[in-house]
Short mmCIF file of C-alpha atoms in Angstrom, two decimals:
data_model
loop_
_atom_site.label_atom_id
_atom_site.label_comp_id
_atom_site.label_asym_id
_atom_site.label_seq_id
_atom_site.Cartn_x
_atom_site.Cartn_y
_atom_site.Cartn_z
CA UNK A 1 85.36 85.71 66.62
CA UNK A 2 83.51 88.25 64.43
CA UNK A 3 83.67 91.86 65.40
CA UNK A 4 80.29 93.40 66.08
CA UNK A 5 80.47 97.18 65.70
CA UNK A 6 77.85 99.64 66.89
CA UNK A 7 76.25 102.09 64.47
CA UNK A 8 76.19 105.82 64.92
CA UNK A 9 72.75 107.20 65.53
CA UNK A 10 71.02 110.47 64.75
CA UNK A 11 68.32 111.98 66.91
CA UNK A 12 65.38 112.11 66.38
CA UNK A 13 65.82 109.57 63.60
CA UNK A 14 68.52 106.95 63.26
CA UNK A 15 70.76 107.01 60.23
CA UNK A 16 70.14 103.76 58.40
CA UNK A 17 72.49 101.90 56.10
CA UNK A 18 70.82 102.01 52.71
CA UNK A 19 72.89 99.22 51.19
CA UNK A 20 74.60 96.47 53.11
CA UNK A 21 76.61 95.23 50.15
CA UNK A 22 78.40 97.10 47.45
CA UNK A 23 76.47 97.83 44.24
CA UNK A 24 76.86 95.38 41.39
CA UNK A 25 78.97 97.75 39.33
CA UNK A 26 81.67 97.64 42.03
CA UNK A 27 82.71 93.96 42.25
CA UNK A 28 84.74 92.77 45.21
CA UNK A 29 88.35 93.49 44.36
CA UNK A 30 89.58 90.36 46.08
CA UNK A 31 87.60 87.94 43.91
CA UNK A 32 88.27 89.99 40.80
CA UNK A 33 91.95 89.92 41.53
CA UNK A 34 91.97 86.14 41.71
CA UNK A 35 90.63 85.89 38.17
CA UNK A 36 91.99 88.94 36.38
CA UNK A 37 95.36 89.92 37.82
CA UNK A 38 98.88 88.59 37.93
CA UNK A 39 101.36 88.75 40.75
CA UNK A 40 104.97 87.92 39.97
CA UNK A 41 108.56 88.59 40.93
CA UNK A 42 109.57 91.97 39.62
CA UNK A 43 111.72 91.94 36.49
CA UNK A 44 112.67 94.68 34.09
CA UNK A 45 110.62 93.08 31.32
CA UNK A 46 107.44 93.08 33.43
CA UNK A 47 107.00 96.84 33.25
CA UNK A 48 105.49 98.88 30.49
CA UNK A 49 108.11 101.20 29.04
CA UNK A 50 106.54 104.52 30.00
CA UNK A 51 108.57 107.57 30.98
CA UNK A 52 108.46 108.58 34.61
CA UNK A 53 107.00 112.00 35.35
CA UNK A 54 109.68 114.63 35.76
CA UNK A 55 107.72 116.71 38.26
CA UNK A 56 104.72 116.36 40.52
CA UNK A 57 101.52 117.85 39.16
CA UNK A 58 100.09 118.45 42.62
CA UNK A 59 97.16 116.59 44.18
CA UNK A 60 94.41 118.88 42.86
CA UNK A 61 93.13 116.64 40.02
CA UNK A 62 92.88 113.72 42.45
CA UNK A 63 90.74 115.44 45.07
CA UNK A 64 87.33 113.81 45.41
CA UNK A 65 84.43 116.21 45.84
CA UNK A 66 82.74 116.09 49.23
CA UNK A 67 79.15 114.94 48.73
CA UNK A 68 75.98 114.83 50.80
CA UNK A 69 76.74 111.24 51.82
CA UNK A 70 77.02 110.72 55.58
CA UNK A 71 80.74 111.08 56.41
CA UNK A 72 81.66 111.56 52.74
CA UNK A 73 85.29 110.78 51.91
CA UNK A 74 85.59 113.84 49.67
CA UNK A 75 88.55 116.14 50.34
CA UNK A 76 87.46 119.17 48.32
CA UNK A 77 86.28 120.99 51.47
CA UNK A 78 85.75 120.45 55.18
CA UNK A 79 82.28 119.89 56.66
CA UNK A 80 81.94 122.74 59.14
CA UNK A 81 79.45 120.79 61.26
CA UNK A 82 82.41 118.78 62.59
CA UNK A 83 85.53 119.96 64.43
CA UNK A 84 88.72 119.55 62.43
CA UNK A 85 91.50 117.91 64.46
CA UNK A 86 94.36 120.25 63.65
CA UNK A 87 94.73 121.95 67.01
CA UNK A 88 94.26 121.28 70.70
CA UNK A 89 90.69 120.24 71.44
CA UNK A 90 89.13 119.70 74.85
CA UNK A 91 86.80 116.91 75.93
CA UNK A 92 84.89 116.62 79.18
CA UNK A 93 84.23 113.18 80.68
CA UNK A 94 81.10 113.10 82.84
CA UNK A 95 80.67 109.94 84.93
CA UNK A 96 77.08 108.84 85.52
CA UNK A 97 75.88 106.53 88.28
CA UNK A 98 72.38 105.18 88.94
CA UNK A 99 70.19 104.79 92.03
CA UNK A 100 69.94 101.01 91.53
CA UNK A 101 73.69 100.39 91.73
CA UNK A 102 76.55 101.82 93.78
CA UNK A 103 79.71 102.29 91.65
CA UNK A 104 82.52 99.84 92.33
CA UNK A 105 85.10 101.90 90.45
CA UNK A 106 86.25 105.50 90.70
CA UNK A 107 86.01 108.01 87.84
CA UNK A 108 89.79 108.25 87.91
CA UNK A 109 90.12 104.53 87.25
CA UNK A 110 87.71 104.69 84.32
CA UNK A 111 89.46 107.75 82.91
CA UNK A 112 92.76 105.87 83.03
CA UNK A 113 91.17 103.13 80.93
CA UNK A 114 91.21 105.53 77.97
CA UNK A 115 93.98 108.03 78.65
CA UNK A 116 96.73 108.64 77.85
CA UNK A 117 96.43 105.85 75.26
CA UNK A 118 93.87 107.72 73.14
CA UNK A 119 95.87 110.94 73.30
CA UNK A 120 99.02 109.08 72.30
CA UNK A 121 97.31 107.33 69.39
CA UNK A 122 96.22 110.64 67.88
CA UNK A 123 99.51 112.36 68.59
CA UNK A 124 101.35 109.67 66.65
CA UNK A 125 98.74 109.52 63.88
CA UNK A 126 98.77 113.29 63.36
CA UNK A 127 102.56 113.69 63.51
CA UNK A 128 102.03 115.93 66.51
CA UNK A 129 99.55 118.25 64.80
CA UNK A 130 96.55 117.17 66.87
CA UNK A 131 96.45 117.34 70.66
CA UNK A 132 93.70 115.57 72.56
CA UNK A 133 93.08 116.94 76.02
CA UNK A 134 90.53 115.22 78.22
CA UNK A 135 89.01 116.75 81.36
CA UNK A 136 87.52 113.98 83.50
CA UNK A 137 85.17 114.89 86.33
CA UNK A 138 86.46 113.67 89.66
CA UNK A 139 83.11 112.49 91.08
CA UNK A 140 80.07 110.50 90.04
CA UNK A 141 76.86 112.33 89.13
CA UNK A 142 73.71 110.33 89.81
CA UNK A 143 71.00 109.89 87.21
CA UNK A 144 67.37 110.31 88.37
CA UNK A 145 66.19 106.86 87.24
CA UNK A 146 67.42 103.28 87.67
CA UNK A 147 69.76 102.08 84.93
CA UNK A 148 67.26 99.47 83.80
CA UNK A 149 64.67 102.15 82.99
CA UNK A 150 66.73 103.36 80.02
CA UNK A 151 66.84 99.94 78.32
CA UNK A 152 70.39 100.53 77.10
CA UNK A 153 71.31 98.23 74.23
CA UNK A 154 73.13 98.17 70.92
CA UNK A 155 70.03 98.97 68.84
CA UNK A 156 68.70 101.47 71.33
CA UNK A 157 65.08 102.62 71.09
CA UNK A 158 65.01 106.31 70.25
CA UNK A 159 62.63 107.29 73.07
CA UNK A 160 64.78 105.56 75.72
CA UNK A 161 67.95 107.02 74.27
CA UNK A 162 66.40 110.48 74.26
CA UNK A 163 65.33 110.12 77.89
CA UNK A 164 68.85 109.06 78.86
CA UNK A 165 70.48 112.02 77.11
CA UNK A 166 68.03 114.57 78.51
CA UNK A 167 68.47 113.26 82.04
CA UNK A 168 72.25 113.12 81.71
CA UNK A 169 72.46 116.69 80.48
CA UNK A 170 70.05 117.95 83.14
CA UNK A 171 71.89 116.43 86.11
CA UNK A 172 75.37 117.34 84.86
CA UNK A 173 74.69 120.90 83.69
CA UNK A 174 74.87 122.45 87.21
CA UNK A 175 78.39 121.00 87.56
CA UNK A 176 79.85 121.34 84.06
CA UNK A 177 80.29 124.41 81.88
CA UNK A 178 79.73 122.75 78.51
CA UNK A 179 80.72 125.92 76.69
CA UNK A 180 84.36 125.17 77.56
CA UNK A 181 84.53 121.88 75.70
CA UNK A 182 84.63 120.65 72.13
CA UNK A 183 83.56 117.07 72.93
CA UNK A 184 81.26 115.58 75.56
CA UNK A 185 81.54 112.02 76.90
CA UNK A 186 78.81 110.64 79.10
CA UNK A 187 80.46 107.64 80.77
CA UNK A 188 78.05 105.24 82.50
CA UNK A 189 78.90 103.10 85.52
CA UNK A 190 79.96 99.84 83.82
CA UNK A 191 78.68 97.73 86.72
CA UNK A 192 75.12 99.06 86.71
CA UNK A 193 72.67 96.25 85.81
CA UNK A 194 71.08 98.13 82.91
CA UNK A 195 74.34 99.03 81.13
CA UNK A 196 75.22 97.16 77.92
CA UNK A 197 78.82 97.54 76.71
CA UNK A 198 77.65 97.01 73.12
CA UNK A 199 75.80 100.35 73.23
CA UNK A 200 78.80 102.69 73.13
CA UNK A 201 78.33 105.10 70.23
CA UNK A 202 78.24 108.67 68.96
CA UNK A 203 74.77 110.22 68.94
CA UNK A 204 74.30 112.98 66.34
CA UNK A 205 71.49 115.50 66.77
CA UNK A 206 69.54 116.91 63.84
CA UNK A 207 68.53 119.71 66.20
CA UNK A 208 71.37 120.41 68.63
CA UNK A 209 70.83 120.15 72.37
CA UNK A 210 71.72 123.36 74.15
CA UNK A 211 73.56 123.98 77.41
CA UNK A 212 75.46 126.95 78.80
CA UNK A 213 74.74 128.99 75.71
CA UNK A 214 76.35 126.51 73.35
CA UNK A 215 74.97 123.98 70.87
CA UNK A 216 75.80 120.32 71.44
CA UNK A 217 75.66 118.70 67.99
CA UNK A 218 76.72 115.27 69.16
CA UNK A 219 77.45 113.41 72.39
CA UNK A 220 79.51 110.29 72.94
CA UNK A 221 77.71 107.78 75.13
CA UNK A 222 80.24 105.41 76.69
CA UNK A 223 79.06 102.12 78.20
CA UNK A 224 82.37 100.27 78.13
CA UNK A 225 83.18 97.52 80.57
CA UNK A 226 86.37 97.72 82.63
CA UNK A 227 88.90 97.35 81.13
CA UNK A 228 87.40 98.54 77.83
CA UNK A 229 87.90 97.45 74.24
CA UNK A 230 91.25 98.81 73.12
CA UNK A 231 91.24 101.89 70.90
CA UNK A 232 87.49 102.29 71.42
CA UNK A 233 87.64 106.04 72.11
CA UNK A 234 90.01 106.59 69.23
CA UNK A 235 87.49 104.92 66.92
CA UNK A 236 84.66 107.09 68.18
CA UNK A 237 86.85 110.15 67.94
CA UNK A 238 87.13 109.43 64.26
CA UNK A 239 83.34 109.75 63.93
CA UNK A 240 83.35 113.04 65.81
CA UNK A 241 85.78 114.22 63.14
CA UNK A 242 83.54 113.08 60.27
CA UNK A 243 85.17 109.74 59.46
CA UNK A 244 82.88 106.91 58.29
CA UNK A 245 82.52 103.37 59.50
CA UNK A 246 84.57 101.18 57.17
CA UNK A 247 83.19 97.83 58.29
CA UNK A 248 80.48 95.88 56.51
CA UNK A 249 77.43 94.89 58.53
CA UNK A 250 75.88 91.66 57.18
CA UNK A 251 72.13 91.89 56.68
CA UNK A 252 71.53 88.98 59.06
CA UNK A 253 74.04 90.25 61.62
CA UNK A 254 76.20 87.15 61.10
CA UNK A 255 79.41 86.54 59.21
CA UNK A 256 82.41 88.78 58.62
CA UNK A 257 82.18 92.48 59.43
CA UNK A 258 85.69 93.31 58.25
CA UNK A 259 85.64 92.41 54.55
CA UNK A 260 86.14 95.96 53.26
CA UNK A 261 89.40 97.01 54.93
CA UNK A 262 90.37 94.25 57.37
CA UNK A 263 93.03 95.37 59.85
CA UNK A 264 94.10 98.42 57.88
CA UNK A 265 92.27 101.36 59.50
CA UNK A 266 90.85 102.05 62.94
CA UNK A 267 87.49 102.94 61.40
CA UNK A 268 87.21 99.41 60.08
CA UNK A 269 88.09 97.73 63.35
CA UNK A 270 89.46 99.01 66.63
CA UNK A 271 91.10 95.60 67.05
CA UNK A 272 93.03 95.82 63.77
CA UNK A 273 96.70 94.86 63.81
CA UNK A 274 97.52 97.98 61.75
CA UNK A 275 94.99 100.52 63.10
CA UNK A 276 96.61 103.76 61.96
CA UNK A 277 94.42 105.90 59.73
CA UNK A 278 94.70 105.60 55.98
CA UNK A 279 96.85 108.33 54.46
CA UNK A 280 93.67 109.50 52.69
CA UNK A 281 92.10 110.28 56.07
CA UNK A 282 95.25 112.07 57.20
CA UNK A 283 95.05 114.20 54.07
CA UNK A 284 91.41 115.01 54.84
CA UNK A 285 92.34 116.10 58.35
CA UNK A 286 95.17 118.31 57.12
CA UNK A 287 97.84 116.18 58.80
CA UNK A 288 99.37 115.61 55.36
CA UNK A 289 100.17 118.66 53.28
CA UNK A 290 99.61 118.73 49.53
CA UNK A 291 103.35 118.31 48.74
CA UNK A 292 103.20 114.94 50.53
CA UNK A 293 100.49 113.70 48.15
CA UNK A 294 101.29 112.69 44.56
CA UNK A 295 98.53 112.76 41.95
CA UNK A 296 99.71 110.26 39.36
CA UNK A 297 98.83 111.06 35.76
CA UNK A 298 100.54 108.63 33.42
CA UNK A 299 103.57 106.74 34.69
CA UNK A 300 105.53 107.78 37.74
CA UNK A 301 108.10 106.51 40.21
CA UNK A 302 107.61 107.60 43.80
CA UNK A 303 109.28 106.82 47.11
CA UNK A 304 106.72 106.49 49.90
CA UNK A 305 107.35 106.87 53.60
CA UNK A 306 105.33 104.57 55.82
CA UNK A 307 102.07 106.17 56.91
CA UNK A 308 102.95 105.61 60.58
CA UNK A 309 106.50 106.92 60.35
CA UNK A 310 106.46 109.93 62.61
CA UNK A 311 108.81 112.09 64.69
CA UNK A 312 106.39 111.49 67.56
CA UNK A 313 107.07 107.76 67.52
CA UNK A 314 110.82 108.32 67.81
CA UNK A 315 110.20 109.95 71.18
CA UNK A 316 107.87 107.28 72.49
CA UNK A 317 110.55 105.33 74.33
CA UNK A 318 111.40 108.41 76.40
CA UNK A 319 107.81 108.84 77.60
CA UNK A 320 106.97 108.56 81.23
CA UNK A 321 104.73 105.77 82.47
CA UNK A 322 101.14 106.06 81.15
CA UNK A 323 99.80 106.01 84.69
CA UNK A 324 101.38 109.41 85.28
CA UNK A 325 99.91 111.12 82.23
CA UNK A 326 97.19 113.02 84.06
CA UNK A 327 98.14 116.66 83.99
CA UNK A 328 98.32 118.38 87.32
CA UNK A 329 95.42 120.40 88.57
CA UNK A 330 97.45 123.56 88.00
CA UNK A 331 97.41 122.98 84.24
CA UNK A 332 93.90 121.61 84.04
CA UNK A 333 90.86 123.55 83.11
CA UNK A 334 88.38 123.68 85.95
CA UNK A 335 85.40 121.45 85.31
CA UNK A 336 83.36 123.03 88.03
CA UNK A 337 81.46 125.75 86.22
CA UNK A 338 77.79 125.99 87.15
CA UNK A 339 75.65 126.06 84.02
CA UNK A 340 73.25 128.96 83.98
CA UNK A 341 72.10 129.02 80.40
CA UNK A 342 71.25 125.41 79.64
CA UNK A 343 67.85 124.50 78.32
CA UNK A 344 66.81 120.88 78.12
CA UNK A 345 63.48 119.18 77.78
CA UNK A 346 63.58 117.45 81.15
CA UNK A 347 65.71 119.46 83.54
CA UNK A 348 66.42 118.32 87.07
CA UNK A 349 69.24 118.90 89.53
CA UNK A 350 68.33 116.03 91.82
CA UNK A 351 70.49 113.00 92.45
CA UNK A 352 73.93 114.54 92.04
CA UNK A 353 76.49 112.42 93.85
CA UNK A 354 79.42 114.78 93.27
CA UNK A 355 79.95 117.38 95.97
CA UNK A 356 79.45 120.97 94.93
CA UNK A 357 82.63 122.42 93.55
CA UNK A 358 84.20 119.07 92.73
CA UNK A 359 86.83 119.72 90.12
CA UNK A 360 87.92 117.92 87.03
CA UNK A 361 91.30 116.97 85.60
CA UNK A 362 93.08 117.17 82.29
CA UNK A 363 94.14 113.89 80.71
CA UNK A 364 96.99 113.59 78.30
CA UNK A 365 98.49 116.44 76.38
CA UNK A 366 96.15 116.37 73.57
CA UNK A 367 92.99 116.93 71.72
CA UNK A 368 89.42 116.45 72.02
CA UNK A 369 88.12 112.97 72.03
CA UNK A 370 85.19 111.32 70.34
CA UNK A 371 83.40 108.14 71.13
CA UNK A 372 82.79 104.90 69.41
CA UNK A 373 80.09 104.24 66.90
CA UNK A 374 81.33 100.79 66.26
CA UNK A 375 81.19 98.00 68.64
CA UNK A 376 83.68 95.28 68.27
CA UNK A 377 84.11 91.78 69.63
CA UNK A 378 86.99 90.66 71.76
CA UNK A 379 90.40 90.78 70.16
CA UNK A 380 91.17 87.55 68.32
CA UNK A 381 93.90 85.35 69.73
CA UNK A 382 96.70 83.34 68.25
CA UNK A 383 100.33 83.48 67.26
CA UNK A 384 101.89 86.43 65.54
CA UNK A 385 104.82 86.12 63.14
CA UNK A 386 108.03 87.56 64.44
CA UNK A 387 109.08 89.00 61.10
CA UNK A 388 107.24 90.70 58.25
CA UNK A 389 106.57 89.01 54.93
CA UNK A 390 109.19 89.78 52.35
CA UNK A 391 112.27 91.58 53.59
CA UNK A 392 114.75 93.73 51.73
CA UNK A 393 118.53 93.55 52.06
CA UNK A 394 118.63 97.34 52.15
CA UNK A 395 116.51 97.64 55.25
CA UNK A 396 116.15 95.71 58.49
CA UNK A 397 112.80 96.44 60.18
CA UNK A 398 112.81 97.04 63.93
CA UNK A 399 112.02 94.07 66.14
CA UNK A 400 108.33 93.59 66.78
CA UNK A 401 107.14 93.51 70.40
CA UNK A 402 105.14 90.47 71.47
CA UNK A 403 101.65 90.82 70.05
CA UNK A 404 99.98 89.74 73.26
CA UNK A 405 101.55 92.63 75.14
CA UNK A 406 100.37 95.05 72.45
CA UNK A 407 96.78 93.79 72.49
CA UNK A 408 96.48 93.72 76.25
CA UNK A 409 94.06 96.16 77.89
CA UNK A 410 95.24 99.58 78.94
CA UNK A 411 97.04 100.03 82.23
CA UNK A 412 94.61 100.75 85.03
CA UNK A 413 95.48 102.02 88.46
CA UNK A 414 96.10 105.09 90.55
CA UNK A 415 96.97 108.13 88.49
CA UNK A 416 99.61 110.54 89.74
CA UNK A 417 100.15 114.09 88.59
CA UNK A 418 103.33 114.30 86.51
CA UNK A 419 106.17 116.72 86.85
CA UNK A 420 105.64 119.67 84.54
CA UNK A 421 107.88 120.52 81.60
CA UNK A 422 109.30 117.03 81.03
CA UNK A 423 107.78 116.54 77.62
CA UNK A 424 109.78 117.66 74.60
CA UNK A 425 107.99 119.57 71.83
CA UNK A 426 106.83 117.50 68.88
CA UNK A 427 108.84 117.95 65.70
CA UNK A 428 107.23 118.71 62.35
CA UNK A 429 106.47 115.71 60.13
CA UNK A 430 109.08 114.61 57.67
CA UNK A 431 108.47 116.14 54.23
CA UNK A 432 108.52 112.81 52.40
CA UNK A 433 105.68 111.54 50.22
CA UNK A 434 103.01 109.58 52.09
CA UNK A 435 100.30 109.02 49.48
CA UNK A 436 100.02 108.43 45.74
CA UNK A 437 96.58 108.81 44.14
CA UNK A 438 95.31 107.67 40.74
CA UNK A 439 91.99 109.02 39.51
CA UNK A 440 89.81 106.13 38.32
CA UNK A 441 86.44 107.82 37.82
CA UNK A 442 84.33 110.88 38.50
CA UNK A 443 83.85 109.80 42.10
CA UNK A 444 86.62 107.28 42.70
CA UNK A 445 90.37 107.03 43.13
CA UNK A 446 92.95 104.34 43.74
CA UNK A 447 95.18 105.21 46.70
CA UNK A 448 98.69 103.84 47.22
CA UNK A 449 100.55 104.06 50.54
CA UNK A 450 103.20 102.20 52.53
CA UNK A 451 102.59 100.38 55.80
CA UNK A 452 105.45 99.34 58.08
CA UNK A 453 105.85 97.99 61.58
CA UNK A 454 106.24 101.35 63.33
CA UNK A 455 104.13 103.73 65.40
CA UNK A 456 100.43 102.90 65.53
CA UNK A 457 101.09 100.03 63.09
CA UNK A 458 103.73 98.38 65.27
CA UNK A 459 101.68 95.15 65.52
CA UNK A 460 100.92 94.84 61.80
CA UNK A 461 100.83 91.33 60.39
CA UNK A 462 102.61 92.25 57.15
CA UNK A 463 104.48 95.22 55.71
CA UNK A 464 104.35 96.58 52.19
CA UNK A 465 102.59 98.87 49.75
CA UNK A 466 98.84 98.95 50.35
CA UNK A 467 96.30 99.72 47.63
CA UNK A 468 92.72 100.76 48.26
CA UNK A 469 89.80 102.29 46.42
CA UNK A 470 88.03 105.40 47.76
CA UNK A 471 84.53 106.49 46.70
CA UNK A 472 83.30 109.95 47.65
CA UNK A 473 79.58 109.25 47.21
CA UNK A 474 79.48 106.13 49.41
CA UNK A 475 78.04 106.73 52.88
CA UNK A 476 79.36 105.45 56.19
CA UNK A 477 78.97 101.67 56.34
CA UNK A 478 78.44 101.32 52.59
CA UNK A 479 82.02 100.67 51.57
CA UNK A 480 83.52 104.14 51.01
CA UNK A 481 86.96 102.50 51.19
CA UNK A 482 87.90 99.03 50.01
CA UNK A 483 91.34 97.48 50.26
CA UNK A 484 92.70 95.74 47.16
CA UNK A 485 93.99 92.25 47.96
CA UNK A 486 97.21 91.80 46.00
CA UNK A 487 97.52 88.22 47.31
CA UNK A 488 94.00 86.89 46.68
CA UNK A 489 94.94 83.24 47.06
CA UNK A 490 96.57 83.48 50.49
CA UNK A 491 95.76 84.60 54.02
CA UNK A 492 97.81 85.51 57.07
CA UNK A 493 97.80 85.82 60.86
CA UNK A 494 94.92 83.50 61.65
CA UNK A 495 93.83 84.00 65.26
CA UNK A 496 95.18 87.56 65.42
CA UNK A 497 93.89 89.33 62.31
CA UNK A 498 90.29 90.53 62.24
CA UNK A 499 90.10 89.32 58.62
CA UNK A 500 93.00 87.05 57.55
CA UNK A 501 92.19 87.20 53.79
CA UNK A 502 93.26 90.88 53.81
CA UNK A 503 96.05 90.61 56.38
CA UNK A 504 98.58 90.01 53.57
CA UNK A 505 97.02 92.53 51.17
CA UNK A 506 100.11 94.78 50.68
CA UNK A 507 102.61 94.32 47.88
CA UNK A 508 106.06 93.28 49.05
CA UNK A 509 109.46 94.15 47.64
CA UNK A 510 109.96 92.57 44.22
CA UNK A 511 106.27 92.16 43.44
CA UNK A 512 104.12 93.63 40.68
CA UNK A 513 100.33 93.81 40.49
CA UNK A 514 97.82 94.81 37.83
CA UNK A 515 94.78 96.37 39.47
CA UNK A 516 91.54 94.63 38.46
CA UNK A 517 89.26 96.78 36.38
CA UNK A 518 91.91 99.49 35.96
CA UNK A 519 94.64 99.80 33.37
CA UNK A 520 97.41 100.35 35.87
CA UNK A 521 100.23 98.25 37.29
CA UNK A 522 101.87 98.89 40.66
CA UNK A 523 105.36 97.52 41.32
CA UNK A 524 107.59 97.64 44.39
CA UNK A 525 111.23 97.56 43.36
CA UNK A 526 113.10 98.20 46.58
CA UNK A 527 113.47 100.09 49.84
CA UNK A 528 115.76 102.89 50.88
CA UNK A 529 118.23 102.71 53.73
CA UNK A 530 115.63 104.57 55.83
CA UNK A 531 113.01 101.91 55.13
CA UNK A 532 110.93 103.90 52.63
CA UNK A 533 109.30 102.04 49.74
CA UNK A 534 110.25 102.54 46.07
CA UNK A 535 107.08 102.27 44.01
CA UNK A 536 106.60 102.31 40.24
CA UNK A 537 103.19 103.15 38.78
CA UNK A 538 102.58 102.55 35.07
CA UNK A 539 99.55 102.57 32.79
CA UNK A 540 98.90 99.26 31.08
#
């Protein structure tokens, strides 16, 4: 079933996708590969005899310049309008009810839909460098109008969206000190008649809203059903941190949405079988240091650790049950501050269902959370292979858990405060190489990374060395990243993959591939005892 993401919006005007297909000068790499590339068993005679580089030159020459494009993929500098996820960030979850519907669920139940799973996703993805800490309000706050008055929908009218946001801020400001938080989630009662689960998104303001003496540049509006789409908050968090949508929205709204990156990054699909962020995104965030990135100039051999290989994942089996991940009130920030400096266009304190002084809680151990700007359809079903494509005698991958159990909704139920001090500190990331980059143009690079069945990628369909093109001038939704299909004539994981033609995109051990349109060949000639991938890059 096709995934149907939701776009981000800007207030007062919505950011529109200028092009829904890639420009003619950038042909689809999958079709080009079918006609212009060769894929064969690796042999010594298949490689161009070029000397390997004796030392890394550093990633500087391969840095794309950040441009004015919305969510530009440039890494030359950080956009200061967005928080950078390299420290602990705090997010407040405000739960909104409506006079036309009494809530059937508690705020605690809805908070448990998203935490600690979102915190854990980012902790693994960041190698412990990013901590997401959510502060859910403990009571409902009532909106002044019936839910149907706001006409909530996927393509939300700007005047109705503006009314919703103004009302939500006005009724919550007396109970929340917004100055304490980096991220704001307005979570609507999922059972209210006017709530549409397709409308979850990040709303960006051209002119910030103001409350408690602080500017609110964006708000995450959450309209998820219970239980929600998996990884939905992690996807939206990516937008809060300036990551683009990587899906392709067909002009008629029909057809495949996942043709650019398939399963290979959360920003392409929250239902992807390998949803960890591309190494390029981890470099942007600062989760990868420059010594972990190789800028290839000429020929070079490099050993790549899997993107999802992390010290955090090695501790995951010792974690306590997710239902106990709410931090105790003693360690939580109070969410009871009375706002005294907020200014909104339609302020009212009427209709508050939470008792005065009702406190909030801290979820997870982590960072601030963002919301979703993509909507996605239900997870596809079907069988999942029990072993990866193409093994290596030098390395036996860990057994894969049943896919159905991995795709199941998050655990929901009563949340108990955990014992304090039971969580071990997160170790620093291993110093191995995670990303190789080849400059292909003024505004483009070819990225090379390894993907294995570990960490956030534990449900991946296939393992191997993934290639993808990055363009710094392409805006969100316009194909800033496109995966190269090294197996253009085959598909994999029908029924589970969001886009089977790209599910087997990575190169496997013993394979060699000439990149279409570029004079470069990538070969995988083995794995280490630790499971890292030995990659050879040669000009051709």
